[in-house]
Short mmCIF file of C-alpha atoms in Angstrom, two decimals:
data_model
loop_
_atom_site.label_atom_id
_atom_site.label_comp_id
_atom_site.label_asym_id
_atom_site.label_seq_id
_atom_site.Cartn_x
_atom_site.Cartn_y
_atom_site.Cartn_z
CA UNK A 1 -204.43 40.10 -51.83
CA UNK A 2 -202.59 43.15 -50.47
CA UNK A 3 -200.58 43.67 -53.65
CA UNK A 4 -201.23 43.38 -57.36
CA UNK A 5 -197.74 43.52 -58.77
CA UNK A 6 -196.28 46.48 -56.97
CA UNK A 7 -199.66 48.25 -56.47
CA UNK A 8 -201.02 48.43 -52.92
CA UNK A 9 -204.80 48.56 -52.44
CA UNK A 10 -205.16 49.90 -56.01
CA UNK A 11 -203.94 53.25 -54.64
CA UNK A 12 -200.18 53.26 -54.15
CA UNK A 13 -197.40 52.18 -56.47
CA UNK A 14 -194.60 50.82 -54.29
CA UNK A 15 -190.94 51.40 -55.06
CA UNK A 16 -187.63 50.89 -53.28
CA UNK A 17 -187.20 49.84 -49.68
CA UNK A 18 -186.29 52.86 -47.52
CA UNK A 19 -185.64 51.02 -44.26
CA UNK A 20 -186.75 48.25 -41.97
CA UNK A 21 -186.98 47.31 -38.31
CA UNK A 22 -188.08 44.34 -36.24
CA UNK A 23 -191.80 44.70 -36.99
CA UNK A 24 -192.02 46.97 -40.02
CA UNK A 25 -190.62 47.87 -43.42
CA UNK A 26 -190.85 51.29 -45.05
CA UNK A 27 -191.14 51.71 -48.82
CA UNK A 28 -191.09 54.67 -51.12
CA UNK A 29 -194.41 54.90 -52.97
CA UNK A 30 -196.43 57.10 -55.30
CA UNK A 31 -200.09 57.96 -54.80
CA UNK A 32 -201.79 56.90 -58.04
CA UNK A 33 -204.57 59.45 -57.54
CA UNK A 34 -202.40 62.53 -57.05
CA UNK A 35 -198.90 61.53 -58.13
CA UNK A 36 -197.63 62.56 -54.70
CA UNK A 37 -194.59 60.81 -53.21
CA UNK A 38 -195.33 59.04 -49.92
CA UNK A 39 -193.72 56.54 -47.58
CA UNK A 40 -195.60 53.32 -46.86
CA UNK A 41 -194.89 51.71 -43.51
CA UNK A 42 -195.84 48.02 -43.58
CA UNK A 43 -196.37 46.43 -40.16
CA UNK A 44 -196.68 42.69 -39.63
CA UNK A 45 -199.82 42.15 -37.53
CA UNK A 46 -198.82 38.71 -36.33
CA UNK A 47 -195.46 39.91 -35.00
CA UNK A 48 -196.88 42.89 -33.11
CA UNK A 49 -199.73 40.77 -31.73
CA UNK A 50 -197.34 38.13 -30.41
CA UNK A 51 -195.26 40.78 -28.66
CA UNK A 52 -198.30 42.59 -27.24
CA UNK A 53 -197.66 45.77 -29.21
CA UNK A 54 -200.98 46.04 -31.04
CA UNK A 55 -202.27 48.63 -28.53
CA UNK A 56 -199.09 50.62 -29.00
CA UNK A 57 -199.74 50.73 -32.75
CA UNK A 58 -203.30 51.91 -32.14
CA UNK A 59 -202.03 54.58 -29.76
CA UNK A 60 -199.48 55.73 -32.34
CA UNK A 61 -202.26 56.15 -34.90
CA UNK A 62 -204.46 58.15 -32.53
CA UNK A 63 -201.54 60.36 -31.50
CA UNK A 64 -200.49 61.11 -35.08
CA UNK A 65 -204.06 62.23 -35.74
CA UNK A 66 -203.69 64.90 -33.07
CA UNK A 67 -200.37 66.37 -34.08
CA UNK A 68 -200.65 67.89 -37.55
CA UNK A 69 -197.87 70.48 -37.74
CA UNK A 70 -195.39 71.65 -40.43
CA UNK A 71 -192.51 70.12 -38.47
CA UNK A 72 -194.17 66.79 -37.68
CA UNK A 73 -194.26 63.92 -40.17
CA UNK A 74 -197.82 63.70 -41.43
CA UNK A 75 -199.92 60.55 -41.38
CA UNK A 76 -202.14 60.58 -44.49
CA UNK A 77 -204.00 57.31 -44.20
CA UNK A 78 -204.15 53.96 -42.37
CA UNK A 79 -205.17 50.74 -44.07
CA UNK A 80 -205.24 47.17 -42.84
CA UNK A 81 -205.82 43.60 -43.96
CA UNK A 82 -205.92 40.38 -41.95
CA UNK A 83 -202.13 40.18 -41.87
CA UNK A 84 -200.75 43.69 -42.40
CA UNK A 85 -201.20 47.29 -41.26
CA UNK A 86 -200.21 50.06 -43.68
CA UNK A 87 -199.37 53.66 -42.80
CA UNK A 88 -199.30 56.13 -45.70
CA UNK A 89 -196.89 58.80 -44.43
CA UNK A 90 -195.35 62.02 -45.65
CA UNK A 91 -192.19 61.25 -47.60
CA UNK A 92 -189.10 62.87 -46.04
CA UNK A 93 -186.73 63.01 -49.01
CA UNK A 94 -183.82 64.37 -46.97
CA UNK A 95 -183.56 61.29 -44.75
CA UNK A 96 -182.58 61.28 -41.07
CA UNK A 97 -180.97 64.24 -39.34
CA UNK A 98 -178.68 61.63 -37.76
CA UNK A 99 -176.99 61.09 -41.14
CA UNK A 100 -176.02 64.76 -41.28
CA UNK A 101 -174.63 64.77 -37.73
CA UNK A 102 -172.72 61.54 -38.38
CA UNK A 103 -170.59 63.52 -40.84
CA UNK A 104 -169.63 66.04 -38.15
CA UNK A 105 -170.92 69.06 -36.27
CA UNK A 106 -173.27 71.49 -37.99
CA UNK A 107 -172.79 75.21 -38.46
CA UNK A 108 -174.36 77.30 -35.71
CA UNK A 109 -177.10 78.84 -37.88
CA UNK A 110 -178.03 75.41 -39.29
CA UNK A 111 -178.17 73.83 -35.83
CA UNK A 112 -180.29 76.72 -34.59
CA UNK A 113 -182.74 76.33 -37.47
CA UNK A 114 -183.27 72.63 -36.70
CA UNK A 115 -183.50 73.33 -32.97
CA UNK A 116 -186.12 76.05 -33.55
CA UNK A 117 -188.19 73.68 -35.66
CA UNK A 118 -187.80 70.88 -33.12
CA UNK A 119 -188.92 73.10 -30.22
CA UNK A 120 -191.90 74.38 -32.22
CA UNK A 121 -192.99 70.82 -33.02
CA UNK A 122 -192.54 69.56 -29.44
CA UNK A 123 -194.37 72.61 -28.07
CA UNK A 124 -197.28 71.82 -30.41
CA UNK A 125 -197.33 68.19 -29.24
CA UNK A 126 -197.45 69.27 -25.60
CA UNK A 127 -200.32 71.67 -26.34
CA UNK A 128 -202.27 68.60 -27.51
CA UNK A 129 -201.32 66.56 -24.43
CA UNK A 130 -198.79 64.43 -26.32
CA UNK A 131 -195.30 63.61 -24.98
CA UNK A 132 -192.91 62.08 -27.50
CA UNK A 133 -190.49 60.38 -25.04
CA UNK A 134 -188.00 59.21 -27.69
CA UNK A 135 -186.60 62.35 -29.27
CA UNK A 136 -183.25 61.75 -30.98
CA UNK A 137 -181.65 62.57 -34.37
CA UNK A 138 -182.68 59.17 -35.77
CA UNK A 139 -186.34 60.17 -35.26
CA UNK A 140 -185.92 63.59 -36.86
CA UNK A 141 -186.32 63.52 -40.63
CA UNK A 142 -185.74 66.19 -43.29
CA UNK A 143 -187.92 67.03 -46.25
CA UNK A 144 -186.69 68.09 -49.68
CA UNK A 145 -186.36 71.70 -48.44
CA UNK A 146 -184.25 70.68 -45.43
CA UNK A 147 -187.10 71.31 -42.99
CA UNK A 148 -187.21 69.12 -39.91
CA UNK A 149 -189.99 66.56 -39.38
CA UNK A 150 -190.44 64.82 -36.02
CA UNK A 151 -191.35 61.16 -36.53
CA UNK A 152 -191.84 57.85 -34.71
CA UNK A 153 -194.50 58.34 -32.04
CA UNK A 154 -194.42 54.68 -31.05
CA UNK A 155 -193.30 55.43 -27.48
CA UNK A 156 -195.39 58.58 -27.06
CA UNK A 157 -197.83 59.06 -24.22
CA UNK A 158 -201.04 61.05 -23.85
CA UNK A 159 -201.85 63.28 -20.90
CA UNK A 160 -204.44 60.77 -19.70
CA UNK A 161 -201.63 58.24 -19.20
CA UNK A 162 -200.56 60.17 -16.11
CA UNK A 163 -201.24 58.55 -12.76
CA UNK A 164 -202.95 60.22 -9.81
CA UNK A 165 -199.69 61.99 -8.93
CA UNK A 166 -199.87 63.77 -12.30
CA UNK A 167 -196.73 62.05 -13.58
CA UNK A 168 -195.81 59.43 -16.16
CA UNK A 169 -194.16 56.24 -14.89
CA UNK A 170 -193.24 54.16 -17.94
CA UNK A 171 -189.47 54.05 -18.39
CA UNK A 172 -188.73 54.37 -22.09
CA UNK A 173 -186.52 56.18 -24.56
CA UNK A 174 -182.94 55.89 -25.79
CA UNK A 175 -180.43 55.87 -22.86
CA UNK A 176 -178.14 58.66 -24.14
CA UNK A 177 -181.11 61.03 -24.65
CA UNK A 178 -183.30 60.13 -21.66
CA UNK A 179 -183.81 62.57 -18.76
CA UNK A 180 -182.45 61.80 -15.25
CA UNK A 181 -185.90 61.62 -13.66
CA UNK A 182 -186.98 58.94 -16.15
CA UNK A 183 -184.08 56.74 -15.04
CA UNK A 184 -185.00 56.98 -11.34
CA UNK A 185 -188.45 55.45 -12.02
CA UNK A 186 -190.18 57.67 -9.47
CA UNK A 187 -192.37 59.38 -12.03
CA UNK A 188 -191.66 62.24 -14.39
CA UNK A 189 -193.27 65.16 -16.19
CA UNK A 190 -193.49 64.42 -19.92
CA UNK A 191 -192.95 68.09 -20.85
CA UNK A 192 -189.71 68.42 -18.89
CA UNK A 193 -188.40 65.04 -20.03
CA UNK A 194 -188.87 66.02 -23.68
CA UNK A 195 -187.10 69.33 -23.03
CA UNK A 196 -184.05 67.44 -21.72
CA UNK A 197 -183.94 65.31 -24.89
CA UNK A 198 -184.12 68.48 -27.00
CA UNK A 199 -181.10 69.80 -25.08
CA UNK A 200 -179.10 66.66 -25.81
CA UNK A 201 -180.01 66.98 -29.49
CA UNK A 202 -178.89 70.63 -29.56
CA UNK A 203 -175.55 69.60 -28.05
CA UNK A 204 -175.13 66.83 -30.65
CA UNK A 205 -175.92 69.20 -33.54
CA UNK A 206 -173.29 71.70 -32.42
CA UNK A 207 -170.64 69.26 -31.19
CA UNK A 208 -171.03 66.26 -33.49
CA UNK A 209 -171.06 63.86 -30.52
CA UNK A 210 -173.09 63.10 -27.39
CA UNK A 211 -172.75 65.02 -24.10
CA UNK A 212 -173.25 61.81 -22.09
CA UNK A 213 -171.44 58.72 -23.32
CA UNK A 214 -170.05 55.59 -21.68
CA UNK A 215 -169.92 51.94 -22.71
CA UNK A 216 -170.99 51.02 -19.16
CA UNK A 217 -174.71 51.71 -18.83
CA UNK A 218 -174.54 52.23 -15.05
CA UNK A 219 -171.78 54.83 -15.50
CA UNK A 220 -173.75 56.48 -18.31
CA UNK A 221 -176.79 56.82 -16.05
CA UNK A 222 -174.61 58.23 -13.27
CA UNK A 223 -173.32 60.95 -15.61
CA UNK A 224 -176.85 61.74 -16.77
CA UNK A 225 -178.15 61.84 -13.19
CA UNK A 226 -175.54 64.44 -12.23
CA UNK A 227 -175.62 66.17 -15.63
CA UNK A 228 -171.89 65.59 -15.86
CA UNK A 229 -170.72 66.79 -19.27
CA UNK A 230 -168.24 69.16 -20.87
CA UNK A 231 -169.13 72.04 -23.15
CA UNK A 232 -166.73 72.45 -26.11
CA UNK A 233 -164.90 75.76 -26.24
CA UNK A 234 -166.35 76.58 -29.68
CA UNK A 235 -169.89 76.80 -28.28
CA UNK A 236 -171.03 80.45 -28.17
CA UNK A 237 -171.55 81.80 -24.59
CA UNK A 238 -175.31 82.15 -25.20
CA UNK A 239 -175.53 78.46 -26.12
CA UNK A 240 -173.53 77.46 -23.03
CA UNK A 241 -175.97 79.30 -20.78
CA UNK A 242 -178.99 77.88 -22.57
CA UNK A 243 -177.69 74.29 -22.43
CA UNK A 244 -176.99 74.53 -18.70
CA UNK A 245 -180.63 75.55 -18.20
CA UNK A 246 -181.96 72.74 -20.42
CA UNK A 247 -179.68 70.00 -19.09
CA UNK A 248 -180.56 70.83 -15.50
CA UNK A 249 -180.85 67.46 -13.67
CA UNK A 250 -183.64 68.91 -11.49
CA UNK A 251 -186.84 68.89 -13.61
CA UNK A 252 -188.46 71.47 -11.33
CA UNK A 253 -185.86 74.15 -12.12
CA UNK A 254 -185.22 73.03 -15.71
CA UNK A 255 -186.12 75.68 -18.28
CA UNK A 256 -189.54 75.38 -19.91
CA UNK A 257 -190.26 75.47 -23.64
CA UNK A 258 -191.92 78.89 -23.33
CA UNK A 259 -188.71 80.27 -21.79
CA UNK A 260 -186.56 78.60 -24.44
CA UNK A 261 -188.61 80.36 -27.12
CA UNK A 262 -187.90 83.69 -25.42
CA UNK A 263 -184.16 83.05 -25.32
CA UNK A 264 -182.17 85.60 -27.42
CA UNK A 265 -180.01 82.93 -29.08
CA UNK A 266 -183.07 80.86 -29.97
CA UNK A 267 -184.80 83.85 -31.57
CA UNK A 268 -181.86 84.83 -33.79
CA UNK A 269 -182.26 84.56 -37.57
CA UNK A 270 -185.93 83.63 -37.44
CA UNK A 271 -187.35 84.40 -40.87
CA UNK A 272 -189.72 87.34 -40.80
CA UNK A 273 -193.17 86.61 -42.19
CA UNK A 274 -193.75 88.22 -45.56
CA UNK A 275 -196.97 90.22 -46.09
CA UNK A 276 -199.55 88.12 -47.90
CA UNK A 277 -200.36 90.85 -50.42
CA UNK A 278 -199.90 94.52 -51.18
CA UNK A 279 -203.12 95.52 -49.45
CA UNK A 280 -202.05 93.94 -46.20
CA UNK A 281 -198.62 95.54 -46.45
CA UNK A 282 -199.98 99.02 -47.06
CA UNK A 283 -203.05 99.03 -44.84
CA UNK A 284 -201.56 98.00 -41.48
CA UNK A 285 -202.54 100.55 -38.87
CA UNK A 286 -199.74 102.37 -37.10
CA UNK A 287 -197.93 99.69 -35.03
CA UNK A 288 -196.22 102.29 -32.86
CA UNK A 289 -199.42 103.78 -31.48
CA UNK A 290 -199.91 103.36 -27.76
CA UNK A 291 -203.13 102.33 -26.10
CA UNK A 292 -204.94 104.30 -23.42
CA UNK A 293 -204.75 101.41 -21.00
CA UNK A 294 -200.98 101.24 -21.33
CA UNK A 295 -200.86 97.80 -22.95
CA UNK A 296 -197.49 97.92 -24.63
CA UNK A 297 -197.04 96.21 -27.98
CA UNK A 298 -200.58 96.67 -29.26
CA UNK A 299 -200.85 98.21 -32.70
CA UNK A 300 -204.24 99.84 -32.80
CA UNK A 301 -204.70 103.43 -33.91
CA UNK A 302 -207.84 105.26 -32.86
CA UNK A 303 -209.96 106.41 -35.84
CA UNK A 304 -210.42 110.11 -36.39
CA UNK A 305 -213.83 111.25 -35.15
CA UNK A 306 -214.45 112.97 -38.49
CA UNK A 307 -213.20 110.03 -40.51
CA UNK A 308 -215.96 108.29 -42.42
CA UNK A 309 -216.20 104.59 -41.65
CA UNK A 310 -216.04 102.52 -44.88
CA UNK A 311 -219.48 101.19 -45.72
CA UNK A 312 -219.64 97.39 -45.34
CA UNK A 313 -220.99 95.27 -48.22
CA UNK A 314 -224.73 94.75 -48.37
CA UNK A 315 -226.32 91.30 -48.14
CA UNK A 316 -229.29 90.45 -50.31
CA UNK A 317 -231.99 87.90 -49.55
CA UNK A 318 -230.17 85.10 -51.38
CA UNK A 319 -226.99 85.74 -49.37
CA UNK A 320 -228.93 85.54 -46.12
CA UNK A 321 -230.75 82.36 -47.14
CA UNK A 322 -227.45 80.72 -48.08
CA UNK A 323 -226.27 81.12 -44.49
CA UNK A 324 -229.04 78.86 -43.23
CA UNK A 325 -227.67 75.41 -42.22
CA UNK A 326 -230.27 73.79 -44.45
CA UNK A 327 -228.84 75.53 -47.51
CA UNK A 328 -225.17 75.27 -46.58
CA UNK A 329 -223.54 72.87 -49.06
CA UNK A 330 -220.07 73.16 -47.52
CA UNK A 331 -220.47 69.78 -45.83
CA UNK A 332 -220.42 68.15 -49.28
CA UNK A 333 -216.84 69.30 -49.72
CA UNK A 334 -215.42 70.05 -46.25
CA UNK A 335 -215.86 68.08 -43.06
CA UNK A 336 -217.70 70.11 -40.36
CA UNK A 337 -214.74 69.92 -37.96
CA UNK A 338 -212.60 71.73 -40.55
CA UNK A 339 -214.82 74.82 -40.56
CA UNK A 340 -213.32 77.40 -38.23
CA UNK A 341 -215.83 80.24 -38.40
CA UNK A 342 -218.60 81.87 -36.40
CA UNK A 343 -221.26 84.48 -37.19
CA UNK A 344 -223.21 86.90 -35.05
CA UNK A 345 -225.85 89.56 -35.71
CA UNK A 346 -225.91 92.99 -34.11
CA UNK A 347 -228.45 95.77 -33.81
CA UNK A 348 -226.32 98.87 -34.27
CA UNK A 349 -224.17 100.83 -36.73
CA UNK A 350 -220.99 99.49 -38.30
CA UNK A 351 -218.89 102.10 -36.47
CA UNK A 352 -219.87 100.57 -33.10
CA UNK A 353 -218.92 97.08 -34.28
CA UNK A 354 -215.56 98.31 -35.61
CA UNK A 355 -214.81 100.10 -32.36
CA UNK A 356 -215.65 97.01 -30.32
CA UNK A 357 -213.49 94.73 -32.47
CA UNK A 358 -210.55 97.13 -32.27
CA UNK A 359 -210.91 97.31 -28.50
CA UNK A 360 -210.89 93.53 -28.22
CA UNK A 361 -207.83 93.32 -30.49
CA UNK A 362 -206.04 95.79 -28.25
CA UNK A 363 -206.76 93.74 -25.13
CA UNK A 364 -205.49 90.48 -26.66
CA UNK A 365 -202.43 92.21 -28.20
CA UNK A 366 -203.38 91.83 -31.82
CA UNK A 367 -202.90 94.35 -34.61
CA UNK A 368 -205.68 95.37 -36.99
CA UNK A 369 -205.20 95.71 -40.73
CA UNK A 370 -207.14 95.89 -44.02
CA UNK A 371 -209.86 98.11 -42.64
CA UNK A 372 -211.83 98.55 -45.83
CA UNK A 373 -215.24 97.54 -47.13
CA UNK A 374 -216.18 96.03 -43.78
CA UNK A 375 -213.22 93.65 -43.56
CA UNK A 376 -210.83 93.61 -40.62
CA UNK A 377 -207.85 91.35 -40.16
CA UNK A 378 -206.69 90.72 -36.58
CA UNK A 379 -203.15 89.37 -36.27
CA UNK A 380 -201.19 88.31 -33.21
CA UNK A 381 -197.99 90.21 -32.52
CA UNK A 382 -196.15 87.05 -31.52
CA UNK A 383 -195.79 83.76 -33.37
CA UNK A 384 -197.99 80.99 -32.01
CA UNK A 385 -197.65 77.24 -32.17
CA UNK A 386 -198.49 77.15 -35.87
CA UNK A 387 -197.26 80.56 -36.96
CA UNK A 388 -198.94 83.96 -36.62
CA UNK A 389 -202.60 83.66 -35.57
CA UNK A 390 -204.70 85.61 -38.06
CA UNK A 391 -208.46 86.17 -37.83
CA UNK A 392 -210.69 87.72 -40.49
CA UNK A 393 -213.73 89.64 -39.25
CA UNK A 394 -216.08 90.76 -42.04
CA UNK A 395 -219.12 92.97 -41.49
CA UNK A 396 -222.16 92.70 -43.78
CA UNK A 397 -225.03 95.18 -43.78
CA UNK A 398 -228.50 93.66 -43.56
CA UNK A 399 -230.16 97.03 -42.88
CA UNK A 400 -228.46 100.33 -41.92
CA UNK A 401 -228.87 99.44 -38.24
CA UNK A 402 -228.65 95.64 -38.43
CA UNK A 403 -225.41 93.83 -39.33
CA UNK A 404 -224.02 90.32 -39.61
CA UNK A 405 -220.39 89.72 -38.72
CA UNK A 406 -218.47 86.63 -39.82
CA UNK A 407 -215.32 85.69 -37.91
CA UNK A 408 -212.97 82.98 -39.18
CA UNK A 409 -209.40 81.80 -38.75
CA UNK A 410 -207.20 82.49 -41.77
CA UNK A 411 -203.89 81.34 -40.29
CA UNK A 412 -202.39 79.86 -37.15
CA UNK A 413 -203.39 77.35 -34.51
CA UNK A 414 -207.04 76.42 -34.09
CA UNK A 415 -206.83 76.12 -30.30
CA UNK A 416 -205.40 79.64 -30.09
CA UNK A 417 -208.16 80.88 -32.40
CA UNK A 418 -210.91 79.23 -30.34
CA UNK A 419 -209.45 80.77 -27.18
CA UNK A 420 -209.68 84.27 -28.67
CA UNK A 421 -213.24 83.64 -29.88
CA UNK A 422 -214.55 82.09 -26.66
CA UNK A 423 -212.60 84.08 -24.08
CA UNK A 424 -212.35 87.50 -25.76
CA UNK A 425 -214.72 87.98 -28.72
CA UNK A 426 -217.82 86.49 -27.14
CA UNK A 427 -217.53 88.32 -23.78
CA UNK A 428 -216.33 91.53 -25.44
CA UNK A 429 -219.33 91.71 -27.78
CA UNK A 430 -221.91 90.35 -25.36
CA UNK A 431 -223.58 93.74 -24.73
CA UNK A 432 -224.28 94.42 -28.42
CA UNK A 433 -224.85 90.94 -29.87
CA UNK A 434 -228.40 90.13 -30.87
CA UNK A 435 -227.66 86.49 -31.72
CA UNK A 436 -224.60 84.26 -32.17
CA UNK A 437 -224.57 81.62 -34.91
CA UNK A 438 -221.51 79.45 -34.34
CA UNK A 439 -220.60 76.52 -36.56
CA UNK A 440 -220.00 73.31 -34.70
CA UNK A 441 -216.63 73.80 -33.11
CA UNK A 442 -214.02 71.17 -33.52
CA UNK A 443 -212.99 69.32 -30.46
CA UNK A 444 -209.43 70.53 -29.89
CA UNK A 445 -208.08 67.04 -30.21
CA UNK A 446 -209.98 66.28 -33.41
CA UNK A 447 -209.33 69.47 -35.34
CA UNK A 448 -206.57 68.00 -37.48
CA UNK A 449 -207.83 64.48 -38.25
CA UNK A 450 -206.59 62.69 -41.30
CA UNK A 451 -208.84 60.86 -43.72
CA UNK A 452 -211.08 58.19 -42.21
CA UNK A 453 -209.19 55.02 -41.48
CA UNK A 454 -209.77 51.79 -43.27
CA UNK A 455 -208.21 49.63 -40.64
CA UNK A 456 -210.05 46.81 -38.99
CA UNK A 457 -207.65 46.06 -36.23
#
């Protein structure tokens, strides 16, 4: 039995029906263990099997495992019986963005907020080799705080789906939002096709209607192919210029996501990140200092030669023993792939280690803060795919001339963190490192896995 009353798998209490499609129904539910509100998507196995869509469902599950991001609807758990598949999903209380647009155009600052969140989510997907291919307001949900959540990865493709020409060839998506190159069926770049759809969405948010519309599908495709549309006179000039670059019918010259994120209109009204605590706010080294190698934007200040370097904390024998893998009990509580830290030991004084770390931070354009008691915080100057990348580097004294340094990610994207560690920290410290003790690194595509599945598809 799938249900006992309205209880699913003895874990979720099901409530009202939120929506339904050809193969699935979505219910509001409450997690009996945590009290958290969730959405339960119930898929009929027999129906999807008869239509040959079972592999698509499996692909959707694997893709949603890869794309854990604040602006992407989260998949918590997958369960299955002989007849049904159940997705436990994040509950988007605000409903579809489409419902907002259906009432009329949005204010500029509101449209920009949603567009910023959409671009950040799509950029994150692309960094994981995932192309959505069906971006539209109906697939953009809102949470209780009016934050956007990209959903419905049923038509998504992975980078390995590309053919030998490096392009995708499956024609899919919603006609009014699909890119011209997808229509021609000669192959297309998933990144550029998603960018086009984002442009159509931006237009819809600001105008309240579609840029390309015709009851005749052939005529609609002709308009899309030539990017034949009118820009309303109430669109700001900056938006006009940006839209013309996004809705460029030539995918080769179409603006990229990285360039969109640099656009002045896109960057307006982005909320500045608040300091995490008073120490961080007060201890940031002078951000206006310039580096000797002329790298503009770095925020490292050179220490005074006479300034005494704060003494790092001392490690006793029990601390050292606890670092041995055989005594590490973290695995009882945290999966190994979730641990984003590395340790290395160095023969040399703390001042040398500090100098090396500051030099590396300068080269990768990160600022250094909280330089006290052996703890340094390295923070990126620009926002990454999951916010500001922040790395803690803590120095522990084993003997006056022998130190252990622990490096771990405290915020941001794991792939960006691993790149700094492997391409900058390791090479930059190579000449002074005695030994490197790195925890098992997560495979980039497994770093954000949800709980183990219970499906037996």
